[in-house]
Short mmCIF file of C-alpha atoms in Angstrom, two decimals:
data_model
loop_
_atom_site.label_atom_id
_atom_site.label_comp_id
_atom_site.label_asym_id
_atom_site.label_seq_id
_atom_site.Cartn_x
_atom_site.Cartn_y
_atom_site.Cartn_z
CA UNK Z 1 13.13 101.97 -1.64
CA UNK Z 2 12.04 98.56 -2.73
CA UNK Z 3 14.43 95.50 -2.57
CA UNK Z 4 15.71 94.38 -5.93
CA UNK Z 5 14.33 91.32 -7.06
CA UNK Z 6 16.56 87.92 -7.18
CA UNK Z 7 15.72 86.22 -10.67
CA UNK Z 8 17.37 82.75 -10.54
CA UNK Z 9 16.57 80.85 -13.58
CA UNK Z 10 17.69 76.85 -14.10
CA UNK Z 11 16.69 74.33 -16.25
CA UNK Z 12 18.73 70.81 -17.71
CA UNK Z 13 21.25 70.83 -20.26
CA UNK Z 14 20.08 71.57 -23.47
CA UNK Z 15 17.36 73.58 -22.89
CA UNK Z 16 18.99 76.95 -24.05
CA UNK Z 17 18.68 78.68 -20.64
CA UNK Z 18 22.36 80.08 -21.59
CA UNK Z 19 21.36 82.20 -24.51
CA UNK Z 20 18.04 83.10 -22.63
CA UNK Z 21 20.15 84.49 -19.79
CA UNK Z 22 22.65 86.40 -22.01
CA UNK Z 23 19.23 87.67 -24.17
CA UNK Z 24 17.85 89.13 -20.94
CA UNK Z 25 21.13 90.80 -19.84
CA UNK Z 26 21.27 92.47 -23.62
CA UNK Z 27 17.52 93.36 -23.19
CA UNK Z 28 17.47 94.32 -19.52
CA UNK Z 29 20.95 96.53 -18.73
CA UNK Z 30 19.84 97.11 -14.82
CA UNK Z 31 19.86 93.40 -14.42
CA UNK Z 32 23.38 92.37 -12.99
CA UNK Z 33 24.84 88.87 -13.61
CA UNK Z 34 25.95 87.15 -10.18
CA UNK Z 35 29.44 86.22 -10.88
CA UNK Z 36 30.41 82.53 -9.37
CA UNK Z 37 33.44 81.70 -7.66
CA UNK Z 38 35.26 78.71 -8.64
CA UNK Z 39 38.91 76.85 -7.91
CA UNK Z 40 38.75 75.12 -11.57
CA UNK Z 41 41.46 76.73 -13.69
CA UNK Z 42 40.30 79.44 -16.08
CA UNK Z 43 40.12 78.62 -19.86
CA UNK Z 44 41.56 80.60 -22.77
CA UNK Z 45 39.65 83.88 -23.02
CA UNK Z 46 38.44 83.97 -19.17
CA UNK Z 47 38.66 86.82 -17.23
CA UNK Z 48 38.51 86.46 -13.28
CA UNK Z 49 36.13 88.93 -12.18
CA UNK Z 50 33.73 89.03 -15.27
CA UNK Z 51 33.33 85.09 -16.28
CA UNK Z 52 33.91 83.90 -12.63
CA UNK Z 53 36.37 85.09 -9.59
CA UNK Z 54 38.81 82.30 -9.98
CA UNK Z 55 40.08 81.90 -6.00
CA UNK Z 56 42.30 78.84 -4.67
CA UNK Z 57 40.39 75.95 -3.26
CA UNK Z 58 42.08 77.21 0.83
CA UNK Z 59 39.94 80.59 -0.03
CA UNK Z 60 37.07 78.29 -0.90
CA UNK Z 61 37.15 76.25 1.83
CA UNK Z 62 37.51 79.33 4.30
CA UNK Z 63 34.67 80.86 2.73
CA UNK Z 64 32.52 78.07 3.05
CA UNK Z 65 33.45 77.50 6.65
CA UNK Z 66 32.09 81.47 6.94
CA UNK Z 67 28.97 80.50 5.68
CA UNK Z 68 29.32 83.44 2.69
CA UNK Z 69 27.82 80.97 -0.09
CA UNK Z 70 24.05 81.48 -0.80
CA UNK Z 71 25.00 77.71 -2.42
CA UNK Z 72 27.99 75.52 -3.74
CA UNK Z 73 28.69 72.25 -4.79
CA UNK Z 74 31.70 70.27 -5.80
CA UNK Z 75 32.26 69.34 -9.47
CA UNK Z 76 35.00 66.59 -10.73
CA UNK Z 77 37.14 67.98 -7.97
CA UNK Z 78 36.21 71.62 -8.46
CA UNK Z 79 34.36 73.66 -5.96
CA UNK Z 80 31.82 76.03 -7.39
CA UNK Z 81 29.83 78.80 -5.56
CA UNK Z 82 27.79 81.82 -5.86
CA UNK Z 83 28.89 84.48 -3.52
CA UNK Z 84 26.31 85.93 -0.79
CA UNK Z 85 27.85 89.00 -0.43
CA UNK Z 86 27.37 90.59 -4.26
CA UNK Z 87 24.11 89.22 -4.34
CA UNK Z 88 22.77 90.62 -1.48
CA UNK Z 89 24.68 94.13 -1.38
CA UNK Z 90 23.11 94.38 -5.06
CA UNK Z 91 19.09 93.40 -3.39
CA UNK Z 92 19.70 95.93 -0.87
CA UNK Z 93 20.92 98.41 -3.53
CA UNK Z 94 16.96 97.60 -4.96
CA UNK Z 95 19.13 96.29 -8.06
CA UNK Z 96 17.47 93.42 -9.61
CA UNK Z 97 20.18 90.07 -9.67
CA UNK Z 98 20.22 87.32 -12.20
CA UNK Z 99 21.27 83.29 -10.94
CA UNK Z 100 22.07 80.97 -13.55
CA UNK Z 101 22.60 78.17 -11.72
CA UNK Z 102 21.70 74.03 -11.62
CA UNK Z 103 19.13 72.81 -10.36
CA UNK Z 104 20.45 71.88 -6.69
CA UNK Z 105 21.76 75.23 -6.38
CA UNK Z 106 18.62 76.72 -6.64
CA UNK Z 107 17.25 74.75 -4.45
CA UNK Z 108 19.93 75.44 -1.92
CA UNK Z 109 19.37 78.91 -2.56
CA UNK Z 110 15.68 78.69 -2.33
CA UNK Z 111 16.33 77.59 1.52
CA UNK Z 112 18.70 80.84 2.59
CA UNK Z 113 16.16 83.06 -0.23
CA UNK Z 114 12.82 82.20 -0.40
CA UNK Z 115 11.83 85.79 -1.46
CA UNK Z 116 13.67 84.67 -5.01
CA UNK Z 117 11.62 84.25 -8.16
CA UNK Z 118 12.75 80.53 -9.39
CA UNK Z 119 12.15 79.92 -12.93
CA UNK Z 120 12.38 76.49 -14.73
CA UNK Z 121 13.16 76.65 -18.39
CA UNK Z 122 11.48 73.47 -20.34
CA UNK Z 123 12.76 72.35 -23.51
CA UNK Z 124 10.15 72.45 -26.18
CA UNK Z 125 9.72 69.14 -25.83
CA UNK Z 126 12.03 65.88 -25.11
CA UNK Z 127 12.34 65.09 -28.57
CA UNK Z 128 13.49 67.98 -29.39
CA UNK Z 129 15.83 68.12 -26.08
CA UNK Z 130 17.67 64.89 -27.33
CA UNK Z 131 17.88 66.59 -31.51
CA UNK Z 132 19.81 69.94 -29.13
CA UNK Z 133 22.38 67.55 -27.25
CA UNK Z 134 22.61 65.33 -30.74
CA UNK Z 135 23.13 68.25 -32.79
CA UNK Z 136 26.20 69.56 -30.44
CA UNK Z 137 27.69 66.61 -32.17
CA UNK Z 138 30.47 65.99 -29.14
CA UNK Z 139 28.25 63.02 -27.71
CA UNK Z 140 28.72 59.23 -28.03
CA UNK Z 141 25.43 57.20 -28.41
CA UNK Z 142 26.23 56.39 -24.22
CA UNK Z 143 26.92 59.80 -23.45
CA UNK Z 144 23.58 61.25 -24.87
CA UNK Z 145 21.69 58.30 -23.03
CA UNK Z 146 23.28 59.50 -19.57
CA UNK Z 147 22.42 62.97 -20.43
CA UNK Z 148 18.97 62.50 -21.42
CA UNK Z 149 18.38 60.50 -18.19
CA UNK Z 150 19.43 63.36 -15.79
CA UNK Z 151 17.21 65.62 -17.86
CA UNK Z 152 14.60 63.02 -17.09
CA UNK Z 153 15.29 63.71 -13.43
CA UNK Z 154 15.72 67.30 -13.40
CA UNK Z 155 12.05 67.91 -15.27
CA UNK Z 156 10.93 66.42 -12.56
CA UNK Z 157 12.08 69.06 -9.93
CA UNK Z 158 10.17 71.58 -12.07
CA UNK Z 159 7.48 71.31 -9.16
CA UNK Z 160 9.85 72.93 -6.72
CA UNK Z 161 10.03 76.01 -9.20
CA UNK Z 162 7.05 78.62 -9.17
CA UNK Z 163 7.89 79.65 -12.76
CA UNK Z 164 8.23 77.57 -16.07
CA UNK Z 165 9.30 78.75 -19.59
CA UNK Z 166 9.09 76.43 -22.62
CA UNK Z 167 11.61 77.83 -24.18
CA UNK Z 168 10.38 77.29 -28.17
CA UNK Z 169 11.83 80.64 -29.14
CA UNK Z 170 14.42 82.43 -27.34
CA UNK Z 171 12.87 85.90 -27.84
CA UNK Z 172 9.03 84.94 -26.41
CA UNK Z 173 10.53 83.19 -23.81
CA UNK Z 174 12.36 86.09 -22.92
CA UNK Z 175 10.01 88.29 -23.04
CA UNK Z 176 7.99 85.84 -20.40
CA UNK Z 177 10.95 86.61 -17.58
CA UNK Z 178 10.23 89.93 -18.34
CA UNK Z 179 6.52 89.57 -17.49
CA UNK Z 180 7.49 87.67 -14.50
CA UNK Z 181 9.46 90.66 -13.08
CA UNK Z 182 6.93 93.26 -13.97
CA UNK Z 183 4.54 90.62 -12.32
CA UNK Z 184 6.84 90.26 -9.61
CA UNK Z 185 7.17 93.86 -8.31
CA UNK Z 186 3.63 94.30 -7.69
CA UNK Z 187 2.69 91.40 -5.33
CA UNK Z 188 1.72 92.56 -2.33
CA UNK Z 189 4.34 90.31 -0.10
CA UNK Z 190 6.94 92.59 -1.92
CA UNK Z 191 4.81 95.98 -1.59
CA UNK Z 192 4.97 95.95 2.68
CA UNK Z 193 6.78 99.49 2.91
CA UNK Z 194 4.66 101.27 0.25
CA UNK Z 195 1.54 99.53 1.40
CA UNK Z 196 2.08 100.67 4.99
CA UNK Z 197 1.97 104.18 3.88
CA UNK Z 198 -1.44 103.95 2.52
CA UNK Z 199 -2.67 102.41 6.49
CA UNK Z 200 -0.62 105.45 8.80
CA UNK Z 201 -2.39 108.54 7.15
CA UNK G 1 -6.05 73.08 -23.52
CA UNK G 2 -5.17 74.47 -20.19
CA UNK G 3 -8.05 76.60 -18.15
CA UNK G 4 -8.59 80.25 -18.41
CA UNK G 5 -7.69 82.22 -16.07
CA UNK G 6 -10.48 83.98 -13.42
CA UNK G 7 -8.85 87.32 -12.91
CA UNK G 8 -11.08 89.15 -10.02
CA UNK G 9 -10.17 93.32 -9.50
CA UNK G 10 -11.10 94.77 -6.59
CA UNK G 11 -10.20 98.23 -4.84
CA UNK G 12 -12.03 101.16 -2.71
CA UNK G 13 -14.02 103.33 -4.97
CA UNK G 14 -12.23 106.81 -6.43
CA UNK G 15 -9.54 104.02 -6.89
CA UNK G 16 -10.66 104.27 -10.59
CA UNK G 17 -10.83 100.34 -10.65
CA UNK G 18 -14.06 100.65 -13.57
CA UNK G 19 -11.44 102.64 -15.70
CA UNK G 20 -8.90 100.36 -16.03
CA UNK G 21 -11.42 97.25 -15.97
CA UNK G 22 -12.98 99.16 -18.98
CA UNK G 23 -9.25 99.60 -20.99
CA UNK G 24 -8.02 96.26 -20.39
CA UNK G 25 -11.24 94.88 -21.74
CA UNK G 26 -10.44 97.03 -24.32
CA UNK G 27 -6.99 96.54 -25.16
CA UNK G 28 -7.80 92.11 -24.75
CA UNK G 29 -10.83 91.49 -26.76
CA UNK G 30 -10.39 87.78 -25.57
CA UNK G 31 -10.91 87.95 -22.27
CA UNK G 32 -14.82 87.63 -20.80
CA UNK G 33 -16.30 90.01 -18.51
CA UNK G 34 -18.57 88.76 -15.81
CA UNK G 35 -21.66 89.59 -15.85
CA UNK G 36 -23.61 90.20 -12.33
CA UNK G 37 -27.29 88.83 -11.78
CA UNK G 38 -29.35 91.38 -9.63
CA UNK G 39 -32.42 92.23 -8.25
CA UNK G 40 -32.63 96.21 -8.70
CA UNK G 41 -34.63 97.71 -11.48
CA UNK G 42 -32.68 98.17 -14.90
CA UNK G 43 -31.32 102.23 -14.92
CA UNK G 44 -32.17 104.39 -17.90
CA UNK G 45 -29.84 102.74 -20.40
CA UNK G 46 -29.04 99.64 -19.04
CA UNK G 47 -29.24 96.54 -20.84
CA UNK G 48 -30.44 92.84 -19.55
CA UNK G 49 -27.69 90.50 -20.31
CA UNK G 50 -25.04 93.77 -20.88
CA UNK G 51 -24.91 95.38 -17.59
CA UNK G 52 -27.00 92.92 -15.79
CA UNK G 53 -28.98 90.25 -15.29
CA UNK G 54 -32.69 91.79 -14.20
CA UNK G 55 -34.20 89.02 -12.42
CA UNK G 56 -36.41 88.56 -9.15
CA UNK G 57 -36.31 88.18 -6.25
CA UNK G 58 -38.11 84.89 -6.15
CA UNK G 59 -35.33 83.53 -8.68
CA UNK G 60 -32.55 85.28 -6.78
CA UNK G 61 -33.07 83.47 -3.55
CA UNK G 62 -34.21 80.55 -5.49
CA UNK G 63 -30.15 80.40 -6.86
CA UNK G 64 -28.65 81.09 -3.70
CA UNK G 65 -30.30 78.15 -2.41
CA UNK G 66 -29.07 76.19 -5.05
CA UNK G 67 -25.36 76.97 -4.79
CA UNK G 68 -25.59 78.81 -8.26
CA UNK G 69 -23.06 82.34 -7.01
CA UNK G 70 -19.70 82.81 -6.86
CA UNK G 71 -21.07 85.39 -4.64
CA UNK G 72 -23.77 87.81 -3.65
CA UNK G 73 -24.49 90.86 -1.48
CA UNK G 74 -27.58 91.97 -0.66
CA UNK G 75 -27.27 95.91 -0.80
CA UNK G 76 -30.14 99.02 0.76
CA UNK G 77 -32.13 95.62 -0.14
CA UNK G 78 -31.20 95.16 -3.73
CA UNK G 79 -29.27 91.91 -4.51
CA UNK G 80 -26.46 91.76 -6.30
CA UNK G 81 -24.49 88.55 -7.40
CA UNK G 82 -22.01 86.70 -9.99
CA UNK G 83 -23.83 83.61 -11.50
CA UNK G 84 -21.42 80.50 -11.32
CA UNK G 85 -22.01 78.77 -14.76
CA UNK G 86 -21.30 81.29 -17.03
CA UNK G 87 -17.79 82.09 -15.06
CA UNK G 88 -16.83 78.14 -15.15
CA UNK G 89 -17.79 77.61 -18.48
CA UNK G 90 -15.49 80.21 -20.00
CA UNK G 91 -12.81 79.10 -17.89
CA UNK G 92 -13.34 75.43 -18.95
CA UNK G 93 -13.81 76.71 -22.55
CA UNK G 94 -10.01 77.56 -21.72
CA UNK G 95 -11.10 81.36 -21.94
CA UNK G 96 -10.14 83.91 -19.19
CA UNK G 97 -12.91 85.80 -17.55
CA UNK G 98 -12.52 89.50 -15.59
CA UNK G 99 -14.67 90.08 -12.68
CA UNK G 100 -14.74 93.26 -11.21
CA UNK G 101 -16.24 92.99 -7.39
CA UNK G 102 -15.89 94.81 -4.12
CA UNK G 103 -13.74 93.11 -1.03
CA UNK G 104 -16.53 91.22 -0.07
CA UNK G 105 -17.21 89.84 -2.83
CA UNK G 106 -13.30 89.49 -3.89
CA UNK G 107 -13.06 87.05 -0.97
CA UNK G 108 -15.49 84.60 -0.86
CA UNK G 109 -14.78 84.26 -4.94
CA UNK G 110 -11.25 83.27 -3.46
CA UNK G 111 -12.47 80.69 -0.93
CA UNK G 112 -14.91 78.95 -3.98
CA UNK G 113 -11.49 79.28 -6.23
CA UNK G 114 -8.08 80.25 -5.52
CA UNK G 115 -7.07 79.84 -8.45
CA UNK G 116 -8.41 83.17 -9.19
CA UNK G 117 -5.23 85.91 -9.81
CA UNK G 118 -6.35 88.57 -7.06
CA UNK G 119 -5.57 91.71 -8.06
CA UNK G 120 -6.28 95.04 -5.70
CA UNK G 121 -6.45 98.87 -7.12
CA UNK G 122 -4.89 100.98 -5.07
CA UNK G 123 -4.97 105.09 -5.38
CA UNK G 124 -1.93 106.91 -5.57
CA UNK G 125 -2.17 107.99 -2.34
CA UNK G 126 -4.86 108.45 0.14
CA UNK G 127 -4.80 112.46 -0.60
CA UNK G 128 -4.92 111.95 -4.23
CA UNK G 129 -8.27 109.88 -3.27
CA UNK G 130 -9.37 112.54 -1.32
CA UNK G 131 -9.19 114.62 -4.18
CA UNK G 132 -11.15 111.96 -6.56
CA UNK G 133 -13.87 111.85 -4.15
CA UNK G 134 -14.37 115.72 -3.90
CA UNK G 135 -13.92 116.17 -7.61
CA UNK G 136 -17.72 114.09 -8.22
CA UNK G 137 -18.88 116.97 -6.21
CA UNK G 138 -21.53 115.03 -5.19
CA UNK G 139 -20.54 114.83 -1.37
CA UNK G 140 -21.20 116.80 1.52
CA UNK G 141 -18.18 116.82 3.96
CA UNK G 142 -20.14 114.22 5.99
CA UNK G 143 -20.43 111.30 3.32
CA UNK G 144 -17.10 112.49 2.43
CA UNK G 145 -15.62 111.17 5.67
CA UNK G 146 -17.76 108.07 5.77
CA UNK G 147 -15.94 107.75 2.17
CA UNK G 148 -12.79 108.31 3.36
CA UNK G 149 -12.96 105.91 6.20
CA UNK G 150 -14.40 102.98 4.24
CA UNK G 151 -11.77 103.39 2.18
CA UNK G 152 -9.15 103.09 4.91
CA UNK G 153 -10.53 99.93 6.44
CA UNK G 154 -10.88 98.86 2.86
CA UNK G 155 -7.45 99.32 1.89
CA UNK G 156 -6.24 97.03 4.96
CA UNK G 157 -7.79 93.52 3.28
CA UNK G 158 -5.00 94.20 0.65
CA UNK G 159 -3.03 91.66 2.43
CA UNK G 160 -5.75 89.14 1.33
CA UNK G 161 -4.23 89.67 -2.25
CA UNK G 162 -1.73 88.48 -4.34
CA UNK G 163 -1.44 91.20 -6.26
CA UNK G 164 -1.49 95.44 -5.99
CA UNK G 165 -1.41 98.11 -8.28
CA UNK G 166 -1.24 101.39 -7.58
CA UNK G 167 -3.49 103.57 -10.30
CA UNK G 168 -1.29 106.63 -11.25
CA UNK G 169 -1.65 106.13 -14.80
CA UNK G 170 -4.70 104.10 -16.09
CA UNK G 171 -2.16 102.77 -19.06
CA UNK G 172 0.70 101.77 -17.14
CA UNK G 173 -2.28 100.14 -14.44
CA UNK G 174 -3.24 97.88 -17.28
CA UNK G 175 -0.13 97.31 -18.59
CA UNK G 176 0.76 95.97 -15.42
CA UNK G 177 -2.18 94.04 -15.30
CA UNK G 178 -1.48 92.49 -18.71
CA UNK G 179 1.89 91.50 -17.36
CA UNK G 180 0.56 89.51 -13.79
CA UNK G 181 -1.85 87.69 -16.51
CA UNK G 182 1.10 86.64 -18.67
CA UNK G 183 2.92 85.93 -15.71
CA UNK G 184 0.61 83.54 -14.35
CA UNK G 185 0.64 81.25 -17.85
CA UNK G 186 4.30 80.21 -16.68
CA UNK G 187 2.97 79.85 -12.90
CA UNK G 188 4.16 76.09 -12.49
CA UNK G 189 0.57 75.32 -10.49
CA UNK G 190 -1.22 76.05 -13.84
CA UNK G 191 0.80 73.69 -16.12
CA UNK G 192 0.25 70.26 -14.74
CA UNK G 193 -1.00 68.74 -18.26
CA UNK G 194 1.83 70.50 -19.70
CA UNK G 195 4.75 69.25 -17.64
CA UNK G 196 3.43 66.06 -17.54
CA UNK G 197 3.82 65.42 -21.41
CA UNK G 198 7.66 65.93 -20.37
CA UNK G 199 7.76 63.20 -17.57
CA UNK G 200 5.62 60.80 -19.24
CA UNK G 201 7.92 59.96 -22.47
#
């Protein structure tokens, strides 16, 4: 049996990878989620387990001492981190695991997974990136400036990313991951076991 | 405009690589097969310009000298070879172009441009090519073998490809193949103009 295939997607603020991600889940039922860990208290609504596993900051620390992140990173005081052990149970399974994580996480989990398929999702433009974090109406003129800049600064990591999506319309862009999977399972660096059979007869 | 893409299939024969060459022409009206220069006599049928490129000799040799092939083979004394121009116009013309050559040829396309999406037919399974073989009815058991074992030592320069597909179902072959092409649009390498619109603003 072929490994599943790890399908971590990132992208800045803004860019809609959030809906993209829940529209590939609907779309794509074998897919499973990985489900962070996180010490933040949950919010109304929140269920540990399905949203994130909510675990005290001691558990956190223990686990990162054990090395049982594939990344993490520390947020206003609250640790966040995606799990190794679901994720790679799941790729062992041959079970195909989504990542929607920032952009240093994938990075970090770039490192410890290189076999991953990173995708970078692009707003259609910046323009219309600034009319998205305007039209959430929560920002102050300052606000939007400091949020605009780091999406200046994240594009520019899109080189580290083999993949990238300019996500004009949820559905076509969705439909691209889904290309990039199909694509995915039939390069030969991923094909070793079934190609061997064809060289023993 | 970003460049089309060169998308070069390659596979043992009884792989049924002409097959699905021939449907995914089909099926894409927009992409451009390559058409092969060569030296042989036209067969009953065969059209200059459709199948071929009748020339001589004299010119043949005359364009290798000059650089003008992707690449050639000289085969029982016949040349065969893939005219450069009319492959990097298309792709320039931003229009993607299908070339359907043996190993050989397959890799010194790749060392001229690898950009090219590499993509390698494989059979089933080396009994169901067997079978293929025997089914023309036009082998002895001798050229059978010689066949056969071609095919194996064929079947080992996979690794010199991105990309394989195994050929159980013509269909789901092209499918598959229509999939790695979409794929590649999104490959971050191929959208340089693209993303830098983004970092320039």
């Amino acid at each position: 049996m072929s490994k599943g295939l790890l399908i971590v997607i990132s992208g800045p603020s803004g860019t809609g990878k959030g809906t993209i991600c829940r529209e590939l889940l609907r779309r794509n039922k074998n897919i499973n989620l990985s489900i962070s860990a996180t010490t933040r208290k949950p919010r109304n609504g929140e269920v540990d387990g399905i949203n994130y596993f909510f675990i005290t900051k001691e558990d956190f620390e223990d686990m990162i001492r054990k090395e049982e992140f594939l990344e993490y990173a520390n947020v206003y005081g609250n640790y966040y981190g995606t799990p190794k052990k679901f994720v790679l149970d799941k790729l062992d399974e041959g079970k195909d695991v989504l990542l929607e994580i920032d952009i240093q996480g994938a990075l970090s989990v770039k490192k410890l997974y290189p076999d991953g398929i990173f995708i970078f999702i692009l707003p259609p433009s910046m323009e219309e990136l600034r009319h998205r974090i305007e039209k959430r109406g929560t920002e102050t003129e300052e606000s939007l400036k400091t949020r605009l800049n780091s999406a200046y600064k994240e594009i520019s990591y899109v080189n580290e990313y083999e993949y990238a999506i300019i996500n004009d319309e949820v559905d076509k862009a969705v439909s691209k991951i889904e290309f990039i999977i199909e694509a995915e399972r039939c390069r030969v660096k991923r094909l070793g076991e079934i190609i061997k059979r064809y060289e023993e007869v």
